[in-house]
């Protein structure tokens, strides 16, 4: 079917109607490609690149209207001029996209291709929009790969699912998150589900939640610098994610979070601020920059080879220690042994941390072995739990108290931990198999 297309000031507008499919051209000159339309839930407007449309250089693509699906487009080596916010966006001027979808896009910056300006690859505005089946590879410019705007007045309810983020190099000054949800306030209600993050090193926060009411589930973090950071906001859910060889796996501030059914593979405490699970010491905003951590439930998680738990004090202005942290039904695995960690509620961490700073870790907090779980063994026979400090601002596993580290043997020769273990191992093998470097 024929679309309505016109050019104005290097702007091409494509208007699609409900039930209509419009095929894009293979290429467009540098400028604005504006896709607008009015579909319905059952008869969306579809704009299709068919896998042959390639946008490069200073091209930008905007999606506004309702129930529009834009699919099968390749963004290759974008190089925006200074002042443009993003390559693809669900907003143009004051209009936004609603109930619309970006599907099967490829965003690729090839090795050696350099862009010196600052921008995101994709910005999500409006409500009920979806980004699915996309590839984001090799971004080197400052600003998040995907920024999700948060409306202060109402939840946004976006869905980010089935995407792959890969090969993001270290960035000077950081500020290169893969996904950033909000800027510190508002209830987004975004669902981030079943995405793969592989070798992402652009920031100490790969998936940064800076708003409330978000759900992060079924994501895989594979050999990344960081995993999920609950950087701002409250009442977020982190469920069913896998963190493999990812140092800063889950770091949190704020209250009311639910952390359950996650797998932490080989996420040790390092000599800086890494760890499988890091609880921040908060304080008044903006002096501290981290909200107080309280009323958190951490349950049914599995830690493999390292526990990697830490309380982290980021500065002198932060003096409100985590409180009412509930641990239950968590498992620690080492080799073929699985141990039930003690169920406990830590009412307030300060009382256990301050003695540890003076006296060091208690023997009961640093080791046990499979022959006699929960009993103190000779130093050379213990299952080691690392302890590292950097002045007075970093703490060790012993912060969680000796009682937490008296696990009971769950099952001899149990290599699974639970029913998902084999499924997760197969998924990790699939991720490796798709990578020509491995």
Short mmCIF file of C-alpha atoms in Angstrom, two decimals, residues 81-434:
data_model
loop_
_atom_site.label_atom_id
_atom_site.label_comp_id
_atom_site.label_asym_id
_atom_site.label_seq_id
_atom_site.Cartn_x
_atom_site.Cartn_y
_atom_site.Cartn_z
CA UNK A 81 25.80 16.00 15.17
CA UNK A 82 26.17 17.76 18.51
CA UNK A 83 22.93 18.42 20.39
CA UNK A 84 20.82 15.52 19.09
CA UNK A 85 19.72 13.26 21.95
CA UNK A 86 19.28 9.89 20.28
CA UNK A 87 19.36 7.89 17.07
CA UNK A 88 15.90 6.34 17.57
CA UNK A 89 13.21 7.76 19.82
CA UNK A 90 9.56 7.36 20.77
CA UNK A 91 9.27 11.15 20.96
CA UNK A 92 9.47 13.94 18.41
CA UNK A 93 9.10 17.47 19.71
CA UNK A 94 6.07 17.19 22.04
CA UNK A 95 4.50 14.05 20.52
CA UNK A 96 5.23 10.55 21.81
CA UNK A 97 4.59 6.96 20.87
CA UNK A 98 1.97 4.93 22.72
CA UNK A 99 1.44 1.14 22.63
CA UNK A 100 4.07 0.94 19.90
CA UNK A 101 6.95 -1.42 19.19
CA UNK A 102 10.56 -1.34 17.98
CA UNK A 103 11.30 -4.89 16.81
CA UNK A 104 14.32 -6.71 15.37
CA UNK A 105 16.52 -3.64 15.02
CA UNK A 106 20.30 -3.95 14.87
CA UNK A 107 22.31 -1.11 16.40
CA UNK A 108 25.97 -1.68 15.55
CA UNK A 109 29.09 0.41 15.89
CA UNK A 110 31.89 -1.39 14.09
CA UNK A 111 35.42 -1.53 15.54
CA UNK A 112 37.42 1.53 14.55
CA UNK A 113 34.35 3.65 13.80
CA UNK A 114 34.48 6.69 16.07
CA UNK A 115 31.81 9.21 17.02
CA UNK A 116 32.79 12.11 19.27
CA UNK A 117 29.39 13.49 20.27
CA UNK A 118 27.17 12.39 23.17
CA UNK A 119 23.86 10.63 22.60
CA UNK A 120 21.84 7.50 23.29
CA UNK A 121 20.98 4.95 20.65
CA UNK A 122 17.36 4.58 21.75
CA UNK A 123 15.08 6.69 23.96
CA UNK A 124 11.74 5.33 25.15
CA UNK A 125 9.01 7.86 25.95
CA UNK A 126 5.23 7.66 26.23
CA UNK A 127 3.39 4.68 27.70
CA UNK A 128 3.08 0.95 27.00
CA UNK A 129 5.85 0.78 24.40
CA UNK A 130 7.91 -2.34 23.63
CA UNK A 131 11.50 -2.93 22.48
CA UNK A 132 12.05 -6.56 21.53
CA UNK A 133 14.45 -8.79 19.62
CA UNK A 134 17.04 -6.06 19.05
CA UNK A 135 20.85 -6.18 18.99
CA UNK A 136 22.94 -3.40 20.55
CA UNK A 137 26.64 -3.89 19.84
CA UNK A 138 29.83 -1.90 20.27
CA UNK A 139 28.64 1.53 21.43
CA UNK A 140 31.54 3.75 22.57
CA UNK A 141 29.92 7.18 22.93
CA UNK A 142 28.85 8.61 26.28
CA UNK A 143 25.21 8.28 27.47
CA UNK A 144 23.16 5.11 27.99
CA UNK A 145 22.51 2.83 25.05
CA UNK A 146 18.82 2.88 25.99
CA UNK A 147 17.27 5.56 28.17
CA UNK A 148 13.72 5.08 29.42
CA UNK A 149 12.03 8.32 30.37
CA UNK A 150 9.83 8.25 33.46
CA UNK A 151 6.63 10.25 33.67
CA UNK A 152 6.25 11.65 37.17
CA UNK A 153 2.44 11.59 36.96
CA UNK A 154 1.73 8.00 35.94
CA UNK A 155 3.47 4.65 35.36
CA UNK A 156 4.90 4.09 31.88
CA UNK A 157 4.59 0.26 31.73
CA UNK A 158 7.14 -0.33 28.97
CA UNK A 159 8.45 -3.81 28.06
CA UNK A 160 12.10 -4.40 27.14
CA UNK A 161 12.41 -8.06 26.19
CA UNK A 162 14.57 -10.53 24.31
CA UNK A 163 17.31 -8.06 23.35
CA UNK A 164 21.09 -8.57 23.30
CA UNK A 165 23.63 -5.98 24.49
CA UNK A 166 27.22 -6.94 23.72
CA UNK A 167 30.83 -5.80 23.39
CA UNK A 168 30.55 -2.44 25.14
CA UNK A 169 34.09 -1.29 25.99
CA UNK A 170 35.28 0.59 29.04
CA UNK A 171 34.36 4.26 28.75
CA UNK A 172 36.39 7.05 30.38
CA UNK A 173 34.15 8.75 32.91
CA UNK A 174 31.64 5.92 32.55
CA UNK A 175 28.04 7.06 31.80
CA UNK A 176 27.57 4.24 29.30
CA UNK A 177 24.90 2.06 30.89
CA UNK A 178 23.12 -0.43 28.67
CA UNK A 179 19.70 0.49 30.07
CA UNK A 180 18.81 3.39 32.36
CA UNK A 181 15.26 3.58 33.68
CA UNK A 182 14.56 7.12 34.83
CA UNK A 183 16.67 9.80 36.44
CA UNK A 184 15.91 9.32 40.12
CA UNK A 185 12.18 9.78 40.65
CA UNK A 186 8.77 8.61 39.49
CA UNK A 187 7.11 5.20 39.09
CA UNK A 188 8.01 3.64 35.76
CA UNK A 189 6.58 0.11 36.00
CA UNK A 190 8.96 -1.05 33.27
CA UNK A 191 9.45 -4.79 32.68
CA UNK A 192 12.99 -5.78 31.62
CA UNK A 193 12.75 -9.44 30.69
CA UNK A 194 14.84 -12.18 29.05
CA UNK A 195 17.62 -9.93 27.77
CA UNK A 196 21.28 -10.96 27.39
CA UNK A 197 24.10 -8.63 28.48
CA UNK A 198 27.47 -9.93 27.30
CA UNK A 199 30.88 -8.31 27.90
CA UNK A 200 29.42 -4.93 28.83
CA UNK A 201 32.04 -2.72 30.52
CA UNK A 202 30.87 0.81 29.77
CA UNK A 203 29.69 1.63 33.30
CA UNK A 204 29.59 0.29 36.85
CA UNK A 205 25.82 -0.04 36.29
CA UNK A 206 24.85 -2.16 33.29
CA UNK A 207 21.10 -2.08 34.01
CA UNK A 208 20.44 1.00 36.12
CA UNK A 209 17.02 1.37 37.71
CA UNK A 210 16.56 4.98 38.84
CA UNK A 211 12.81 4.83 39.41
CA UNK A 212 10.22 2.76 41.25
CA UNK A 213 8.01 -0.21 40.48
CA UNK A 214 10.24 -1.88 37.88
CA UNK A 215 10.58 -5.62 37.36
CA UNK A 216 13.80 -7.21 36.10
CA UNK A 217 13.39 -10.91 35.41
CA UNK A 218 15.02 -13.69 33.39
CA UNK A 219 18.00 -11.60 32.25
CA UNK A 220 21.50 -13.04 31.74
CA UNK A 221 24.62 -11.05 32.59
CA UNK A 222 27.59 -12.85 31.04
CA UNK A 223 31.13 -11.71 31.87
CA UNK A 224 30.13 -8.08 32.43
CA UNK A 225 31.65 -5.38 34.59
CA UNK A 226 28.33 -5.01 36.42
CA UNK A 227 24.80 -6.34 36.53
CA UNK A 228 21.74 -4.61 38.01
CA UNK A 229 21.91 -1.46 40.09
CA UNK A 230 18.83 -0.35 42.00
CA UNK A 231 20.26 3.14 42.01
CA UNK A 232 17.14 5.10 42.89
CA UNK A 233 13.51 4.44 43.65
CA UNK A 234 11.67 1.83 45.68
CA UNK A 235 9.61 -1.35 45.39
CA UNK A 236 11.53 -2.92 42.51
CA UNK A 237 11.64 -6.66 41.78
CA UNK A 238 14.78 -8.59 40.76
CA UNK A 239 13.71 -12.16 40.03
CA UNK A 240 15.08 -15.12 38.10
CA UNK A 241 18.18 -13.39 36.71
CA UNK A 242 21.56 -15.04 36.14
CA UNK A 243 24.85 -13.26 36.88
CA UNK A 244 27.84 -15.14 35.46
CA UNK A 245 31.40 -13.90 36.15
CA UNK A 246 29.95 -10.44 36.78
CA UNK A 247 31.64 -8.61 39.64
CA UNK A 248 29.08 -5.99 40.62
CA UNK A 249 26.16 -8.34 40.15
CA UNK A 250 23.40 -6.64 42.18
CA UNK A 251 23.83 -3.36 44.01
CA UNK A 252 20.95 -1.64 45.72
CA UNK A 253 19.71 1.42 47.53
CA UNK A 254 16.12 2.29 48.38
CA UNK A 255 13.40 0.30 50.12
CA UNK A 256 10.78 -2.35 49.55
CA UNK A 257 12.72 -4.37 46.97
CA UNK A 258 12.12 -8.08 46.35
CA UNK A 259 15.17 -10.17 45.33
CA UNK A 260 14.37 -13.80 44.61
CA UNK A 261 15.28 -16.87 42.55
CA UNK A 262 18.46 -15.35 41.09
CA UNK A 263 21.66 -17.28 40.32
CA UNK A 264 25.02 -15.75 41.20
CA UNK A 265 27.84 -17.66 39.42
CA UNK A 266 31.40 -16.79 40.47
CA UNK A 267 30.67 -13.26 41.69
CA UNK A 268 33.39 -12.72 44.32
CA UNK A 269 34.23 -9.78 46.50
CA UNK A 270 37.19 -8.03 44.89
CA UNK A 271 39.55 -5.38 46.22
CA UNK A 272 37.24 -2.59 45.02
CA UNK A 273 33.47 -2.33 45.37
CA UNK A 274 32.51 -5.59 43.69
CA UNK A 275 30.38 -8.43 44.95
CA UNK A 276 27.40 -10.61 44.17
CA UNK A 277 25.06 -8.63 46.41
CA UNK A 278 25.98 -5.15 47.64
CA UNK A 279 23.84 -3.13 50.04
CA UNK A 280 24.66 0.57 50.15
CA UNK A 281 24.90 2.71 53.27
CA UNK A 282 22.54 5.57 52.54
CA UNK A 283 21.77 9.02 53.85
CA UNK A 284 19.96 12.28 53.17
CA UNK A 285 19.71 13.28 49.52
CA UNK A 286 21.50 14.90 47.78
CA UNK A 287 24.44 14.88 50.21
CA UNK A 288 24.78 11.11 50.24
CA UNK A 289 23.35 10.35 46.79
CA UNK A 290 22.12 6.91 47.95
CA UNK A 291 18.71 6.32 49.49
CA UNK A 292 18.46 4.36 52.73
CA UNK A 293 18.27 0.58 52.25
CA UNK A 294 15.45 -0.97 54.29
CA UNK A 295 12.64 -3.51 54.19
CA UNK A 296 14.33 -5.76 51.62
CA UNK A 297 13.46 -9.44 51.09
CA UNK A 298 16.22 -11.68 49.71
CA UNK A 299 14.96 -15.21 49.21
CA UNK A 300 15.41 -18.42 47.22
CA UNK A 301 18.62 -17.22 45.56
CA UNK A 302 21.56 -19.49 44.75
CA UNK A 303 25.18 -18.40 45.19
CA UNK A 304 27.74 -20.57 43.39
CA UNK A 305 31.41 -20.76 44.49
CA UNK A 306 31.38 -17.33 46.19
CA UNK A 307 28.88 -15.68 48.47
CA UNK A 308 30.21 -12.23 47.63
CA UNK A 309 27.96 -10.29 50.03
CA UNK A 310 28.87 -6.77 51.08
CA UNK A 311 27.70 -3.62 52.80
CA UNK A 312 29.32 -0.59 51.15
CA UNK A 313 29.66 2.88 52.61
CA UNK A 314 30.29 5.28 49.71
CA UNK A 315 31.32 8.35 51.74
CA UNK A 316 31.27 10.28 54.99
CA UNK A 317 27.87 11.82 54.20
CA UNK A 318 26.30 8.36 54.16
CA UNK A 319 25.65 7.01 57.65
CA UNK A 320 22.27 5.25 57.53
CA UNK A 321 23.02 1.53 57.54
CA UNK A 322 20.69 -1.05 55.96
CA UNK A 323 17.85 -2.24 58.19
CA UNK A 324 15.18 -4.93 58.22
CA UNK A 325 16.89 -7.11 55.62
CA UNK A 326 15.18 -10.51 55.43
CA UNK A 327 17.17 -13.54 54.21
CA UNK A 328 15.32 -16.83 53.71
CA UNK A 329 15.55 -20.03 51.67
CA UNK A 330 18.90 -19.08 50.10
CA UNK A 331 21.41 -21.70 48.95
CA UNK A 332 25.19 -21.72 48.66
CA UNK A 333 26.87 -24.20 46.30
CA UNK A 334 30.52 -25.24 46.18
CA UNK A 335 31.51 -27.99 43.79
CA UNK A 336 28.85 -30.69 44.05
CA UNK A 337 27.72 -29.65 47.50
CA UNK A 338 24.70 -27.48 48.22
CA UNK A 339 24.14 -25.77 51.59
CA UNK A 340 21.08 -24.07 53.02
CA UNK A 341 22.06 -20.64 54.34
CA UNK A 342 20.46 -19.66 57.60
CA UNK A 343 17.17 -17.79 57.49
CA UNK A 344 17.66 -14.54 59.33
CA UNK A 345 16.44 -10.96 59.58
CA UNK A 346 19.09 -8.30 60.12
CA UNK A 347 17.33 -5.52 61.97
CA UNK A 348 20.23 -3.09 61.64
CA UNK A 349 23.73 -3.62 60.26
CA UNK A 350 25.69 -1.01 62.18
CA UNK A 351 26.08 -3.10 65.32
CA UNK A 352 27.71 -5.96 63.41
CA UNK A 353 29.81 -3.81 61.08
CA UNK A 354 31.53 -1.50 63.56
CA UNK A 355 33.05 -4.28 65.70
CA UNK A 356 34.24 -5.95 62.51
CA UNK A 357 36.13 -2.83 61.52
CA UNK A 358 38.02 -2.88 64.80
CA UNK A 359 38.47 -6.59 65.44
CA UNK A 360 38.32 -8.12 62.01
CA UNK A 361 36.10 -11.05 61.02
CA UNK A 362 35.16 -13.66 63.57
CA UNK A 363 36.40 -17.14 62.78
CA UNK A 364 32.86 -18.44 62.52
CA UNK A 365 32.15 -15.92 59.78
CA UNK A 366 34.94 -16.88 57.42
CA UNK A 367 34.76 -20.58 56.83
CA UNK A 368 33.29 -24.03 56.99
CA UNK A 369 33.91 -27.21 55.05
CA UNK A 370 31.83 -29.99 53.59
CA UNK A 371 32.94 -32.49 56.23
CA UNK A 372 31.45 -30.54 59.10
CA UNK A 373 29.22 -27.71 57.98
CA UNK A 374 28.95 -24.94 60.51
CA UNK A 375 31.96 -26.05 62.59
CA UNK A 376 35.21 -24.16 62.77
CA UNK A 377 37.97 -25.94 60.89
CA UNK A 378 41.74 -25.41 60.73
CA UNK A 379 42.62 -22.46 58.51
CA UNK A 380 43.98 -24.56 55.69
CA UNK A 381 40.84 -26.73 55.64
CA UNK A 382 38.21 -23.99 55.51
CA UNK A 383 36.06 -23.05 52.60
CA UNK A 384 37.36 -19.51 52.22
CA UNK A 385 35.18 -16.42 52.12
CA UNK A 386 37.21 -13.41 51.06
CA UNK A 387 37.69 -10.36 53.25
CA UNK A 388 38.84 -7.05 51.77
CA UNK A 389 38.86 -3.50 53.06
CA UNK A 390 39.78 -0.13 51.63
CA UNK A 391 40.15 2.30 54.49
CA UNK A 392 36.92 2.59 56.44
CA UNK A 393 34.47 2.52 53.55
CA UNK A 394 34.40 -1.12 52.44
CA UNK A 395 33.41 -4.16 54.39
CA UNK A 396 33.46 -7.90 54.04
CA UNK A 397 31.21 -10.91 54.15
CA UNK A 398 31.44 -10.87 57.93
CA UNK A 399 29.14 -7.84 57.91
CA UNK A 400 26.25 -10.24 57.53
CA UNK A 401 27.01 -11.85 60.89
CA UNK A 402 28.40 -15.22 61.95
CA UNK A 403 24.92 -16.72 62.13
CA UNK A 404 24.41 -16.22 58.41
CA UNK A 405 27.51 -18.31 57.67
CA UNK A 406 26.52 -21.49 59.48
CA UNK A 407 24.93 -23.32 56.56
CA UNK A 408 23.53 -26.82 56.73
CA UNK A 409 24.36 -29.40 54.10
CA UNK A 410 21.36 -29.55 51.79
CA UNK A 411 22.20 -32.71 49.84
CA UNK A 412 25.38 -34.68 49.30
CA UNK A 413 26.69 -34.75 45.72
CA UNK A 414 23.99 -32.33 44.63
CA UNK A 415 25.24 -30.59 41.50
CA UNK A 416 21.92 -28.96 40.68
CA UNK A 417 20.88 -26.85 43.65
CA UNK A 418 17.38 -26.78 42.20
CA UNK A 419 15.55 -27.71 39.03
CA UNK A 420 16.69 -24.68 37.04
CA UNK A 421 20.42 -25.39 37.28
CA UNK A 422 20.65 -27.57 34.14
CA UNK A 423 18.45 -25.18 32.19
CA UNK A 424 20.69 -22.27 33.14
CA UNK A 425 23.86 -24.16 32.25
CA UNK A 426 22.43 -24.91 28.81
CA UNK A 427 21.56 -21.24 28.31
CA UNK A 428 25.11 -20.23 29.27
CA UNK A 429 26.48 -22.78 26.80
CA UNK A 430 24.20 -21.35 24.11
CA UNK A 431 25.52 -17.84 24.80
CA UNK A 432 29.09 -19.12 24.44
CA UNK A 433 28.25 -21.00 21.23
CA UNK A 434 26.89 -17.81 19.61
#
